[in-house]
XYZ file of C-alpha atoms in Angstrom:
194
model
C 0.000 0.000 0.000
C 1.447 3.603 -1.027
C -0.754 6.150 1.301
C 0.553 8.910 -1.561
C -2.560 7.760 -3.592
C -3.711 4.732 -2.046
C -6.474 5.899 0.439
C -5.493 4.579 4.379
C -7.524 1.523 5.169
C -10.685 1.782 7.192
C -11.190 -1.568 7.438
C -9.277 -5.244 8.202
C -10.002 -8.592 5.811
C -10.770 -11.369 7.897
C -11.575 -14.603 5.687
C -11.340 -12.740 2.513
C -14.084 -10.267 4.206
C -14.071 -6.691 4.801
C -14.814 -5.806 8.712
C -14.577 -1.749 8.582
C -13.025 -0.560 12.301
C -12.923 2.767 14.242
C -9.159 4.635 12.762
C -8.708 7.467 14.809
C -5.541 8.143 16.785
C -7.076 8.947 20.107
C -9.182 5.569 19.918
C -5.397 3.466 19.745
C -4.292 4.958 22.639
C -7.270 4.705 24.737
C -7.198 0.793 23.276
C -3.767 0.458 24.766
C -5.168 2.268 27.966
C -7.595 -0.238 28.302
C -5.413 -2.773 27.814
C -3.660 -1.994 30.175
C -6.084 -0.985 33.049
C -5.955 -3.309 36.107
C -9.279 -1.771 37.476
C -10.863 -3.203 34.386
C -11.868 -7.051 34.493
C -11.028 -9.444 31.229
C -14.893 -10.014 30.663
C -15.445 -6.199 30.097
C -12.381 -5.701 28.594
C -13.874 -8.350 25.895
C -16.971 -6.412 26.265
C -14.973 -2.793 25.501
C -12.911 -4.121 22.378
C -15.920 -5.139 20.357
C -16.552 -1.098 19.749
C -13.253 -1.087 17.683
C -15.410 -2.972 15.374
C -17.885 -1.140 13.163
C -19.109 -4.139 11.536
C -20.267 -7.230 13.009
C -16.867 -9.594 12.941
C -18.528 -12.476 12.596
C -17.811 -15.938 13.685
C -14.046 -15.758 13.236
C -14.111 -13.393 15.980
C -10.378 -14.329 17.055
C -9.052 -13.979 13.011
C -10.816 -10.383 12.848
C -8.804 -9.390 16.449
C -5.419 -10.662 14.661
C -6.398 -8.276 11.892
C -6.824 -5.573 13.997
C -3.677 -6.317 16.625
C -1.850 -6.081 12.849
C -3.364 -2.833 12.045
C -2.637 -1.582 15.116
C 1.553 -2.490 15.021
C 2.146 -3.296 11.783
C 1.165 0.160 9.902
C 4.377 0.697 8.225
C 5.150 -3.099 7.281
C 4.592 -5.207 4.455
C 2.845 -8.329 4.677
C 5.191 -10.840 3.942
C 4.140 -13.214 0.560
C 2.438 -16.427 1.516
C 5.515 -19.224 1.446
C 8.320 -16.150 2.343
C 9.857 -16.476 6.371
C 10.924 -12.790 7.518
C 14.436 -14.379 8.513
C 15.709 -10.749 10.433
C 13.323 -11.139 13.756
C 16.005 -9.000 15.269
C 15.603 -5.820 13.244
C 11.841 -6.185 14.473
C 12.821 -5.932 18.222
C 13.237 -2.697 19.522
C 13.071 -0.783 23.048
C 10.130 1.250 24.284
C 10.825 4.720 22.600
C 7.589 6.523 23.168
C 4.788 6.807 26.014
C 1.335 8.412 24.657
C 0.787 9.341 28.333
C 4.126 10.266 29.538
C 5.018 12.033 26.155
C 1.948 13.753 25.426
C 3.110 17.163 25.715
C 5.698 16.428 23.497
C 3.109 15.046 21.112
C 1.162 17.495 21.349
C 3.950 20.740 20.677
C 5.778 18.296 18.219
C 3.037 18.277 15.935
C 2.577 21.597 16.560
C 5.553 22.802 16.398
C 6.386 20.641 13.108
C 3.295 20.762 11.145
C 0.951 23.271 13.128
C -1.727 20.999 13.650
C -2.817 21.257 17.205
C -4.155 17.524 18.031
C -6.089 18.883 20.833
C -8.282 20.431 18.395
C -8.791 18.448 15.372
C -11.485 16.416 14.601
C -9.951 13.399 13.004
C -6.684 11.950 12.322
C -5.970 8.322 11.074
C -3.952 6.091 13.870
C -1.039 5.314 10.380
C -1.096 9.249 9.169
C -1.014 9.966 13.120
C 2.233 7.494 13.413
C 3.974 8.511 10.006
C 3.817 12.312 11.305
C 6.317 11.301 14.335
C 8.265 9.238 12.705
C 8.665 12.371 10.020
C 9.204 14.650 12.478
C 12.205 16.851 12.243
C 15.388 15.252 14.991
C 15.140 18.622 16.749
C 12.033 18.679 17.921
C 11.710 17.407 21.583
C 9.963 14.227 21.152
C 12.111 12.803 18.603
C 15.423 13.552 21.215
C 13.682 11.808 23.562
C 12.623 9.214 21.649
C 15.985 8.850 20.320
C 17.798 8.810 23.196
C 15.980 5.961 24.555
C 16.509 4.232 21.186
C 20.461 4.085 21.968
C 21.955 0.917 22.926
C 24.590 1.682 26.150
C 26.730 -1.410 24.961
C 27.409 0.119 21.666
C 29.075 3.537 23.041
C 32.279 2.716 23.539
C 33.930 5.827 25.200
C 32.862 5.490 28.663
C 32.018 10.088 29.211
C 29.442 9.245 26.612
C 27.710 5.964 27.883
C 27.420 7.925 31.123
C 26.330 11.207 29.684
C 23.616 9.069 27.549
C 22.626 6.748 30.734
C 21.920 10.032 32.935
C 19.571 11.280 29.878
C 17.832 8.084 29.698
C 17.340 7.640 33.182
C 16.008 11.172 33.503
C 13.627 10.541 30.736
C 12.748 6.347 31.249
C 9.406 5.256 30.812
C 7.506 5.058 33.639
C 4.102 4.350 33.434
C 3.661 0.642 31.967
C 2.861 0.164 28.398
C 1.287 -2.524 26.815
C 3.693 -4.126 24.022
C 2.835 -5.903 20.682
C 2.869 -8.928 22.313
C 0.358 -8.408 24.818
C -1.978 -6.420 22.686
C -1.980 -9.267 20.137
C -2.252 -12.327 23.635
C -5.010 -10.063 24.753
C -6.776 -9.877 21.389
C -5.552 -13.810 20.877
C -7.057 -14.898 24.352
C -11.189 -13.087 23.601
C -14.061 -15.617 22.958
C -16.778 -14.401 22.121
């Protein structure tokens, strides 16, 4: 898919069927909220995650919440062609680099600040156009330092001022609340019956 003149999906295929979902940025990250909510109990978490949905899912309820744990973490990968293994699993692990909580006000003044859209305000915005904006944001802006700096390996700096000037940043700006990884959106999508 090219999103310079391929519209961005509003829906996942499940069994060769279209299942149209909710796509707006704010809805992802009150998904991962959710998921990650201890006050909330599995049965209405179930409950919750069937207003992602737009269309009835049907009876491959647990193929439909694949599609949609895909849509949610895959938005800038391929698929990979039926009979093809993605041999580099390693290039697909990465650390924590951003917190929608934690960063929001760097969110919210990086898009303003590199694209003057205040997100505060706007109606809409897809969850992939809302992720391709910060990964295109210019290095300066705050959110992408922080997000690179927490992106840097340790064991890779060799001269030791460095490492220690870099471990100070990243300590100073760790991740603290707890986010829900790919993983455990797609076990907590994986584990539903409905």
């Amino acid at each position: 898919m090219n999103p310079l003149y391929e519209p961005l999906p509003d829906y996942v295929i499940v069994n060769e069927k279209k299942v149209r979902i909710v796509t707006d940025f704010r809805e992802y990250i009150k998904l991962m909220d959710l998921l990650k909510d201890e006050d909330v109990g599995e049965a209405e978490k179930k409950q919750l995650l069937a207003c992602w949905f737009l269309d009835d899912p049907g009876p491959d309820f647990e193929g439909c919440l694949q599609a949609l744990t895909d849509f949610v973490i895959n938005y800038k990968e391929t698929k990979v062609s039926e009979g093809e293994e993605d041999n580099n699993e390693e290039d697909t692990k990465h650390n924590q680099v951003i917190s929608y909580n934690q960063d929001a006000p760097y969110i919210i003044s990086g898009f303003l600040e590199c694209y003057g859209i205040d997100l505060t305000e706007i109606p809409y915005m897809h969850w992939w156009k809302f992720q391709m904006l910060i990964d295109g944001m210019n290095e300066d802006c705050e959110l992408k330092k922080r997000m690179g700096y927490r992106s840097i390996d340790l064991n890779q700096i060799k001269d030791k001022e460095e490492r220690e000037r870099i471990r100070k940043i990243q300590k100073q700006i760790a991740i603290i609340d707890y986010e829900v990884t790919s993983e455990e959106i797609g076990d907590a999508f994986g584990n539903m019956m409905f």
